[in-house]
Amino acid sequence: MPHEKPAKAPPRHRFAATAWHTLDADEALRRLASRTSQGISQEEAESRLQEFGLNQLAEAVRVSPWTLLLSQFKNVLIIILLIAAVLSGALGHGVEAGAIGAIVLFAVLLGFAQEFRAERAIEALRKMAAPTATVLRGGEEVEVPANMLVPGDIILLAAGDKVPADARVVESVNLHADEAALTGESVPVQKQTATLQGEKLPVGDLRNMVHAGTIITYGRGRAVVTTTGMQTEFGKIAGLLQTVETSETPLQQNLDRVGKALAKAALVVVFLISCVGILRGQPVLEMIIFGIALAVAVVPEALPAVVTISLAIGVQRMVKRHALVRRLPAVETLGSTSVICSDKTGTLTKDEMTARKVYVARTTVLIDGFGYEPHGEFSLDGRVLEPSSALMDLLTAGALASDATLTKTEDGWDIKGDPTEGALVVAAAKAGLQKKVLDEQFPRTAEIPFTSETKRMTTLHHGGGGETAYAKGAPEILLGSCTLERGEAGTVPLTPERRTEILAAAKQMADDALRVLAVAMKENATLADAESKMTFLGLVGMLDPPRPEAKEAVAKCKAAGIKTIMITGDHPATAMAVAKELGILDGGRAVTGADVDAMDDATFEKAVLEIDVYARVSPAHKLKVVTALQKLGHIVAMTGDGVNDAPALKKADIGIAMGITGTDVTKEAAAMTLTDDNFASIVAAVEEGRGIFGNIKKYLMYLLSSNIGEILLMTGASILGMPLPLTAVQILFVNLATDGLPALALAVDPPEHDLMQRKPRNPRRSIFTPSVIALMVTGGAWSMLINLGLFWWALQSGRSMSEAMTMTFVSLVLIQFFKAYNFRSDHNSILQKPFANTWLNIAVFVEFLLLIPMVYVTAFQPVFDTVALPLDDIIIIGVLSVTIVPVLELAKWIIRKQRGSLAAV
């Protein structure tokens, strides 16, 4: 349950609705009454600050901690447990009352702590905002707190700066921004000043805008602030986070239903037993107290403790498998997951641009290896080959014409600089060409930087008796500067036919979702003629590669009945290529955010299960996908690492953040974080979730079957006019002590062997399926028959009332010991590995040791209304008690046969 009320949405100011990217820079400045060289005056800035407010994210209105704490007592089971504690105290059983009270306190405080920490995502967003900004005020360059920025301010941007507000670029010198956290785009985006067409473009396509929270990676520029605070793209995400409502997990919904059903059952039991006893002439007060004690027995007091312990142990096991859970119920939710919506960049891929193909000397050479690891082989037609001289020339030129450097870190290899250049440097390193060594051999003397107009970068290097120019850039641009081509036999003229073939090769690479760069060189060059009459060396195709383990993880999800969907802000062709390689795009559709916008809600809900890939999407699109899937009854997990993922992560049934590359915003919005950023860890988490739910179901089956047996025993005796076979104290002991430790031991039962071969559990389906109910009723009914028959026989054989009650008490306890083993599975036989649960063995042994003094120690006999039993009675009790095992095994065999028949049909 969320504990924040959404903040009141700020009013849209007079600039908010403007499509700034469609205006040229001069018109944008005119509308904002600002100038590139002057900005606005300090007085005007102060006036606008009053109008637009601080450039910061609004805080949600928080519910007080006391209100949050009191809300924990709205749970039906908690209320029943409180009543049980009071009644146990009234009956003079302080130990039992204290135990129930401790369970209630633990459950309440745990729920309070979880919800109190649940809404910190907004604060994390606030911390991501830039603390200061460099602006022009009245023509003066000044540094001001970022929250004091207003529309019309001219901000100065340079490499390493965090953009403080959304702004229209008015001056760009090779300006690049890393927008991965906002859009999912894996490569820094070059910014331009030119006007864009189309009012409703995705954020990732707004090349003449910079956005709050993104980072300048290269170049410098100026931009005029257009929107601040909650009106920025970051602000819109914050608004989505505040308005997203989280829903109860399937486990919470099931337990709420169980609590309400048990409450009704308790009232019926109190009424029936009390009425029957009073009609038979029993003292009214005695029968009311006895009825209340029996009602307490109906309620599984240990349920909150068992659920909490099951989840907590699951959390500990998941940490060892690289998954960190913030909210305990999320562990169980994983077990019900039927759809995983995954971001591409950094989640399914390594977020490390890698050269995969090289077109050189009329052949296409493949490069293996993943990410920035400088190890890999070159192959042609499946054969590993040594790099040719033409290939070595191309790799040398690409590395020298790049500014990126490859560095060794504690965690592996990393790139400093542009990822695309990094791919060229790593490719060269795989051929034994080290960037540092090349720079020393051929020192750079001059360069012509990359711009959006030229779409190329050229560097001049001294060495070999003269100056040599190396260039990289768009194939169609660089080919226009080339007159020669490097082949295996040497340099040859570049004919029109070859130009067409090279461009066709570049298109083929692009169709394979590779980012393509051409590489060229010129010997004896000068800065004036470096970019003319060059020699074409080849093409390099790059891709952010899929994680090697992700493909196997996707296949495991498919085997477990879980659909994997890719949702990314990246280019459609890139997304489709990665999805096909991973096995995600398998007969389904791929759509863009624009396609989603074109569908109304009804059409989209019909199509959503047919779509495997979403590209060029916004945060609102991600929310729409998650919401549509949830409406169709799916339990949705959303993975991601960027700020743009946060609202969908919060809306999803379980949000999964990346621990290494993920932002603080994402981690706070998510229910679980993968500490190794490994998609494969989700499969392990799903297995843990399924196992935990299975163990909670085992506990409920065991406990409720035992309670059914107790209720039927007491009710049957009353209806047949027999004396009540158990005292109130004995009932409370069986309920609190005997059921307690074995139940807790079932919470750590080893997972069943076929756990990950089952389809996801239908979240709308109750824990109590027909087969589970049949098993519980069978166990309870047989327990009633054995104990009621034993009680009647003991009385008829001339034994005293105390001895007959003691025999029934011991028999009931032993039957429940045997039941605990039977209920380790609701369909598999436990006869193959009956003692696999060590903790259950210990629990039963300890409880048996507690039972002995209650029967044979004189001091305890008056308290528990027992007498010492002879060996003959113990043998009779033991033989009768063990019959519960074959009865329940027979019931499970029938269940397996029925399931097999249904599967065959």
Coordinates of C-alpha atoms in Angstrom, one line a residue, residues 25 39 45 76 122 163 182 185 201-202 250 284 335 341 354 388 408 564 625 645 684 725 782 793 864 866 874 884:
A25 CA 17.0 28.8 -32.7
G39 CA 20.8 35.6 -21.8
A45 CA 15.4 35.9 -13.8
V76 CA -8.4 -9.3 9.2
I122 CA 11.0 10.8 -6.0
V163 CA 22.2 19.2 -18.0
L182 CA 16.2 8.9 -20.0
E185 CA 19.7 5.0 -26.3
L201 CA 8.6 13.2 -31.8
P202 CA 10.0 10.7 -29.2
P250 CA -1.2 -12.5 -5.3
V284 CA -23.2 -21.2 30.0
G335 CA 6.8 -17.1 -8.7
C341 CA 9.2 -6.7 -19.8
T354 CA 31.4 -3.9 -30.1
S388 CA 45.6 -9.4 -43.5
K408 CA 41.8 -2.1 -17.2
T564 CA 9.8 -12.2 -22.4
V625 CA 2.2 -1.9 -21.9
D645 CA 12.1 2.7 -16.5
A684 CA 16.9 -18.0 -10.3
P725 CA -12.7 -35.3 24.1
W782 CA -9.5 -39.3 8.7
W793 CA -13.5 -47.1 22.3
F864 CA -2.9 -30.3 30.9
T866 CA -3.5 -35.8 31.4
I874 CA 0.8 -46.1 23.4
I884 CA -2.8 -41.2 8.1

